[in-house]
C-alpha positions in Angstrom: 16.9 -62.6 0.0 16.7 -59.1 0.6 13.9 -57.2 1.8 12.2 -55.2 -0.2 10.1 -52.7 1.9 11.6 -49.5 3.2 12.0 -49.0 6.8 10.8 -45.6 8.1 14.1 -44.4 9.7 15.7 -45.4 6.3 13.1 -43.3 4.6 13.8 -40.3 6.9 17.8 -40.6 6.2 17.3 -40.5 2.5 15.2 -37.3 2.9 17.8 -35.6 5.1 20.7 -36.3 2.7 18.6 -35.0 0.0 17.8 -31.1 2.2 19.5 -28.2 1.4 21.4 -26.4 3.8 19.4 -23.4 2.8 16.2 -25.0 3.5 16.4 -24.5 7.6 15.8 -21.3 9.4 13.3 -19.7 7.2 10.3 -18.4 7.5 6.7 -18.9 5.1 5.5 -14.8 6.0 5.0 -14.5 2.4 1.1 -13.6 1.8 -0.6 -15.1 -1.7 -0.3 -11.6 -3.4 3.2 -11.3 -2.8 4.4 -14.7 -4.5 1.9 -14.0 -7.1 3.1 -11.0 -8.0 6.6 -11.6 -7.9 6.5 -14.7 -10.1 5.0 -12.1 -12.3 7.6 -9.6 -11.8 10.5 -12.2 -12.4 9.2 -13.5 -15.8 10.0 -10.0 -16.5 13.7 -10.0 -17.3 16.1 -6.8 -17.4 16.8 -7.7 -20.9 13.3 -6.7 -21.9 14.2 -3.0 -20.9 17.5 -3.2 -21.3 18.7 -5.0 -24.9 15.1 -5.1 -26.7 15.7 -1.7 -28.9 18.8 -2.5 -29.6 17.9 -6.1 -30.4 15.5 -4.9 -32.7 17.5 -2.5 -34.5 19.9 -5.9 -35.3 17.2 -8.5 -35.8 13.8 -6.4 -37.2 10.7 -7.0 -36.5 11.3 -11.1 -36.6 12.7 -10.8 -32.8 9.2 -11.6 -31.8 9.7 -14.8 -33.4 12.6 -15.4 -31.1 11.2 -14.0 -27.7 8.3 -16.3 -28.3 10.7 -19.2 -29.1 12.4 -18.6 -26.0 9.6 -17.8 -23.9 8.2 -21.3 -24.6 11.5 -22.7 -22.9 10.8 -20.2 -20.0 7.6 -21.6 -19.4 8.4 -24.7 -19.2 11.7 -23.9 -17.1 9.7 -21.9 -14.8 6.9 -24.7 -14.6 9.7 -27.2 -13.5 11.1 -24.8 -11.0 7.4 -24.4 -9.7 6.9 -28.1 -9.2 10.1 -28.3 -7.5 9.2 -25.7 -5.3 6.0 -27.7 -4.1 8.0 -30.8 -3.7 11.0 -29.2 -1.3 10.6 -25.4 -0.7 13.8 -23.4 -0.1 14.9 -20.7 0.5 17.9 -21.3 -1.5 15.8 -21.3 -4.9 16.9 -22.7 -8.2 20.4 -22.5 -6.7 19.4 -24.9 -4.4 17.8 -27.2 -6.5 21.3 -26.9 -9.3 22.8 -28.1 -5.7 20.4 -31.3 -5.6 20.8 -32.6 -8.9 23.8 -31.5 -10.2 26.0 -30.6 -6.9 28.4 -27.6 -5.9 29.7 -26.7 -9.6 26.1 -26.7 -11.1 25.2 -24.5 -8.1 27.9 -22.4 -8.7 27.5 -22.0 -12.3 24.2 -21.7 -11.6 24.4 -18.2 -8.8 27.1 -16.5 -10.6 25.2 -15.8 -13.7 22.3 -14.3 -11.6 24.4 -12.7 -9.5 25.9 -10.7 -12.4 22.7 -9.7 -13.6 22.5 -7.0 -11.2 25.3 -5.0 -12.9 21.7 -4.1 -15.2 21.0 -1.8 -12.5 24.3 0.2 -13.4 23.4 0.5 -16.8 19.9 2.1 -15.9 21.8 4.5 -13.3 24.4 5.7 -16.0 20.8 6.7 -17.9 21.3 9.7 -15.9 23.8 12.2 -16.0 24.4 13.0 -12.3 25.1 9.0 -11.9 27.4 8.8 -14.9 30.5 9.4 -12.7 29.9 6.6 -10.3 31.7 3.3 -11.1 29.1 0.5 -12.1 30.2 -2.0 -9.5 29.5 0.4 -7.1 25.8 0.8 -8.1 25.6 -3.0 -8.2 27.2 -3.4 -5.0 24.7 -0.8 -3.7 21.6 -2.6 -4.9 22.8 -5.8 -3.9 23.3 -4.3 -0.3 19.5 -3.1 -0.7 18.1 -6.4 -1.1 20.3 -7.7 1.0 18.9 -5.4 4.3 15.3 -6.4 3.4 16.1 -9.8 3.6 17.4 -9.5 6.9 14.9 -7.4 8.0 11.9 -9.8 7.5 10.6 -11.9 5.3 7.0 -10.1 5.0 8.9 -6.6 4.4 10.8 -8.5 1.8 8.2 -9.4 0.3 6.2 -6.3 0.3 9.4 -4.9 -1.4 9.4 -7.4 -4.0 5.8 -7.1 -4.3 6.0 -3.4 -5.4 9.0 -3.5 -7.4 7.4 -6.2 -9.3 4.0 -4.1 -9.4 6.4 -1.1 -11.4 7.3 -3.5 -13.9 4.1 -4.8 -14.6 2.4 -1.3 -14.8 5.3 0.0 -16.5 4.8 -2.8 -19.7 1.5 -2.7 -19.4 1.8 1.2 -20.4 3.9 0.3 -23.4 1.4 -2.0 -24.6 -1.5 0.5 -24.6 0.9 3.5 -26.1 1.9 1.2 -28.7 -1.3 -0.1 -30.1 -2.6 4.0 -29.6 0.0 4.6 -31.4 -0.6 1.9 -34.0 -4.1 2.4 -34.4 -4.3 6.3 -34.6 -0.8 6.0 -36.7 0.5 8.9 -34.0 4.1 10.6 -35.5 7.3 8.3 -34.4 10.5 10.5 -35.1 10.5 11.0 -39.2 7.7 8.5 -39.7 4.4 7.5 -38.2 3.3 4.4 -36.2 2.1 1.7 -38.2 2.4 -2.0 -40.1 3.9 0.1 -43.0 7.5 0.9 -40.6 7.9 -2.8 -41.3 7.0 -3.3 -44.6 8.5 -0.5 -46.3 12.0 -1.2 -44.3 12.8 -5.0 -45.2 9.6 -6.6 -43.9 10.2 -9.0 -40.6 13.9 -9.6 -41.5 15.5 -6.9 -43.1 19.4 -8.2 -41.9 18.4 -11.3 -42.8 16.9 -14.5 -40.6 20.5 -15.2 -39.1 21.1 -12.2 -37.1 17.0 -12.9 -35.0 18.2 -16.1 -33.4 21.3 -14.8 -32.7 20.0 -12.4 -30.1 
């Protein structure tokens, strides 16, 4: 008959095989105002800046629709990755956790993807003319670098960083928001036309290409 209680050291093996090899070495610097705000700052995504005109310009005004489809999945994604967090912390972040439950590939597929998204930073830096010359990669490569020396540095610089990077974002949507209902409300002059419920009705209401084309994007 087998026994069914669990001895200690047993206990302590299973917890070891499940650790990361992120997880040691690290240090918890990080102050409540720094995690706070960049948990803020990463629910803002590059796409927001980067592909939302454009976007809209395809899909209309339904896009909301979408964003708010999609930001119910990030909630809940982000919920998961918080409880996670509290059960194991690691410095090796979702990566980690794809590592855990899903092994090397999921991690891999997982890191890639992310890593990628810092060819956005290019993209902003080609705004500018005197930037225009400079290969993308290399921008990339430069930000990466960036990061890469404040997290070396120390964790509480890091996360000073983060937390004012993050703090730009914020302010910087925050400012749309309030130019955009101004606008709305005082029907201010946009281009040919003038801010107001009427740009929408008067150009194909919420899907003017149609509802294909909104989730899509």
């Amino acid at each position: 008959m087998s026994n069914s209680n669990t001895s200690p050291n047993a206990t302590q093996q299973s917890s070891a095989q499940k650790q990361d090899k992120s997880d040691a070495g690290y240090a918890k610097d990080l102050k409540p105002r720094h995690i706070q705000m960049i948990a803020i700052g990463g629910s803002i995504g590059t796409g927001l800046f980067l592909g939302a005109g454009g976007r809209l310009v395809q899909g209309g005004a339904g896009l909301a629709i979408a964003y708010a489809v999609c930001g119910i999945f990030a909630f809940l994604m982000v919920r998961a990755l918080g409880e996670l967090a509290i059960r194991r912390p690691s410095s090796g972040a979702f990566v980690s956790y794809a590592r855990e439950f899903l092994g090397e590939k999921g991690a891999y597929v997982t890191g890639w993807p992310f890593f990628l998204d810092w060819s956005a930073v290019a993209v902003y830096f080609h705004y500018w003319k005197a930037f225009q010359g400079v290969p993308q990669w290399l921008i990339a490569l430069c930000a990466l670098a960036l990061v890469f020396v404040l997290n070396l540095l120390s964790v509480k610089m890091f996360g000073e960083a983060e937390f004012w990077f993050a703090t730009i974002k914020v302010a910087t949507i925050i400012s749309f928001m309030v130019i955009a209902i101004w606008a709305i409300v005082t029907g201010a002059p946009v281009g040919d036309a003038h801010a107001g419920v009427a740009n929408i009705t008067d150009n194909g209401g919420l899907f003017p290409n149609g509802i294909a084309p909104v989730f899509a994007l």
